[in-house]
Amino acid sequence: MSRWQTQPLLEVEHLTMRFGGLVAINDLSFTVGQGDITALIGPNGAGKTTVFNCITGFYKPTEGRIALRHGEQSIWQELPRATQASGRKWAKGGSSLWLLERMPDFEVSAHAKVARTFQNIRLFQGMTVLENLLVAQHNPLMLASGWSVLGILGFSGYKKSEKASIEKATYWLDKIGLIDRADDPAGDLPYGAQRRLEIARAMCTDPVLLCLDEPAAGLNPRESLELNTLLRSIRTDEGTSVLLIEHDMSVVMEISDHVVVLDYGTKISDGSPSEVKADPKVIAAYLGVEDDEVEEIEAEVAS
Amino acid sequence: MSHDAPAAAPSIDWSRTLKDAVITGLIATAILGPFIGLVTVQDMEHRLILQTRWPLFLALLAILVVGRLLLQIFVWGRPAKPKRAPLALPPSVERIAAPFFIGLLFVFPISVLFALGPQGSIKWIDNYGIQILIYIMLGWGLNIVVGLAGLLDLGYVAFYAVGAYSYALLAKTFGLSFWVLLPLAGILASFWGIILGFPVLRLRGDYLAIVTLAFGEIIRLILINWVDFTSGYAGISGIPRPTLFGIPFNASDNGFAATFGLEFSPIHRTIFLYYLILALALLTAFVTTKLRRLPIGRAWEALREDEIACRSLGINTTTTKLTAFATGAMFAGFAGSFFAARQGFISPESFTFMESANILAIVVLGGMGSLWGVVIAAVALVGGFELMREMDFLKLIFGTDFDPTQYRTLLFGAAMVGIMLWKPRGLISTREPTAFLKERKAVSGSLVTEGHG
């Protein structure tokens, strides 16, 4: 048994998203294992980003359940009852279940601790690199500043937590190698550095699950390699599970523990990278042919 | 290419220059010929008669052609100079600039009083000092909404009106003092800010601008038409004047002058009002600079940069926008109640769209987000307009019926066009970061997103 079956962190069940007559995602179910790097792959237009938008609350799915676990595995037994209840959160003991399909986007990040990045980088271009990382720590800082009241009056509690947040930002700047550019505007950074900064910014929200939408797009091979190292370290050092959409197979096959393949909104394959690579359905989807034509085409390509 | 050959002096391409002048002349003839050269007048029998004004036409044509020729030869023909770095003050100057400026504001009324005496100085303290400070305060308040949060608000004067009417009505009806009503007016205005905020949360850019514009008009129309409550166009007069913690500024025995053993003069109240608005404006600046360095201020700026990214980081954009509207409106409410207390009379005439446009122009000309920019723009626009009243000498040149204040809007428009051409991001376009690790570097305006709602 693999980790995504024995220790699921996120369970997506029967997820369906329709835009008018278009079925973008059709009855999709998969799980993300705790401590895994899970890759969501598929040809262009397969619905990968739509899945991301459903998980992170930017879209409200037409049907389906998206449940996230904080704490012990045993809490999964409470899932039917959590679903019956009307709330977004079901807590028992120190553990809790979050039903993400019921939550608006900012609560998914603030309370369920799911962070994300975007396919087209969305940094705060006119703010410095450091400020970008401080904005990510908005909620704890807001609390420390007493919803700005204590902050305006200059209470020392806020200064302390601001110092702590700058330290945390420094830690991440060190990690992505941008410490020397901390005071430069984010819009001035080269493309690869902007991608890394967006990941660091998402990590500053202390997520349990990090969703990356094509983190390697536009990176050169060396930067891709650095990205692999960064993602591995996020998993092992921070204990954050990673869900990523990626077209760069060198990244997908190298670092992921679990691959889910989508085509036309339907899951066509699910398993370890080597299993998926060998799956004729996946090959057919990527080549754009029917399943039974795969052997023919492969022979043709080989000759 | 030999390197030791002396660099040839940039010669003027005469054939191109002359060709340009000829083309200019032709275009000018085509445009000016019918418009300036020909004119129709009615004669006694109401017939239209065509007359010509060739000398005027020729004069204008000559100005255009020669002017363009001179520009070609002396300005455009020269090789482009290397671009200078944007004007940046050394940090030491920047550090003393604010205290110096505030100190100047504190000594301004005293020094004017000594220089011109009580009679001569009232105009300078009231028309220049107080008027400019009101606009600086309004500009700083609007700067929170437009400059920081990037929400284009064309109806800001509505909150100013709410503040003014709150003070006028509550003071007249319940006899409450200025010092109680000042915070109350701020609270009421910010309440209306939230009321406006709710429906416009989903709107951005042009749509937001139109709805806020409509909101400003709604408030003004209510003030005009709800005659029982606001007495409509007639306005409210006899609004109680603020007191110095209970000491009124009048000629009575317990008045300010008598209490302090001074000879009564209206200048006392004017100076008091000056320091009052100065304190209110400095409070606005203090709170704004503090808020910018707090998470809420950073969230406002992040909202201006990218709203979707904000939401992905767990920032509740609804409350963030509403706090921006409410905070901006609160300062307008303070300024409004001060305005009512200073004038003693208010009517809907004072709260037209033109006021909103003026305040927005101050923020945009100054550079969105910059406190210093607002100061410079307010001094230039408000002070400049007041100065036009003083320009009596122009009558010697243009004749006695020449009134320079008639040209306000023209100059205003010209200044707007000029600024947008040369400094499209406003006078001070760089953004000061709110936190830094090693050194504070200003962020170039070209990277900062403009407020598009």
CSV table of N, CA, C and O in Angstrom, one decimal, chain A residues 25 66 94 120 133 164 168-169:
chain,number,residue,atom,x,y,z
A,25,ILE,N,-14.4,19.3,-15.3
A,25,ILE,CA,-13.9,18.2,-14.5
A,25,ILE,C,-15.1,17.2,-14.3
A,25,ILE,O,-16.2,17.7,-14.0
A,66,ILE,N,-14.3,17.9,-1.1
A,66,ILE,CA,-12.9,18.0,-1.0
A,66,ILE,C,-12.6,18.2,0.5
A,66,ILE,O,-12.9,19.2,1.1
A,94,GLY,N,-7.6,16.8,19.1
A,94,GLY,CA,-6.7,17.8,18.5
A,94,GLY,C,-6.8,17.9,17.0
A,94,GLY,O,-6.1,18.7,16.4
A,120,ASN,N,0.6,32.1,-14.1
A,120,ASN,CA,1.2,33.4,-14.5
A,120,ASN,C,1.5,34.1,-13.2
A,120,ASN,O,0.6,34.3,-12.4
A,133,LEU,N,6.9,38.9,1.4
A,133,LEU,CA,6.9,37.8,2.3
A,133,LEU,C,6.2,38.2,3.6
A,133,LEU,O,5.6,37.4,4.3
A,164,ALA,N,9.8,38.9,14.5
A,164,ALA,CA,9.7,37.4,14.2
A,164,ALA,C,9.4,37.2,12.8
A,164,ALA,O,9.9,36.3,12.1
A,168,LYS,N,11.4,35.2,9.9
A,168,LYS,CA,10.9,34.1,9.1
A,168,LYS,C,11.1,34.3,7.6
A,168,LYS,O,11.5,33.5,6.8
A,169,ALA,N,10.9,35.6,7.2
A,169,ALA,CA,11.1,36.0,5.8
A,169,ALA,C,12.6,35.8,5.5
A,169,ALA,O,12.9,35.3,4.4
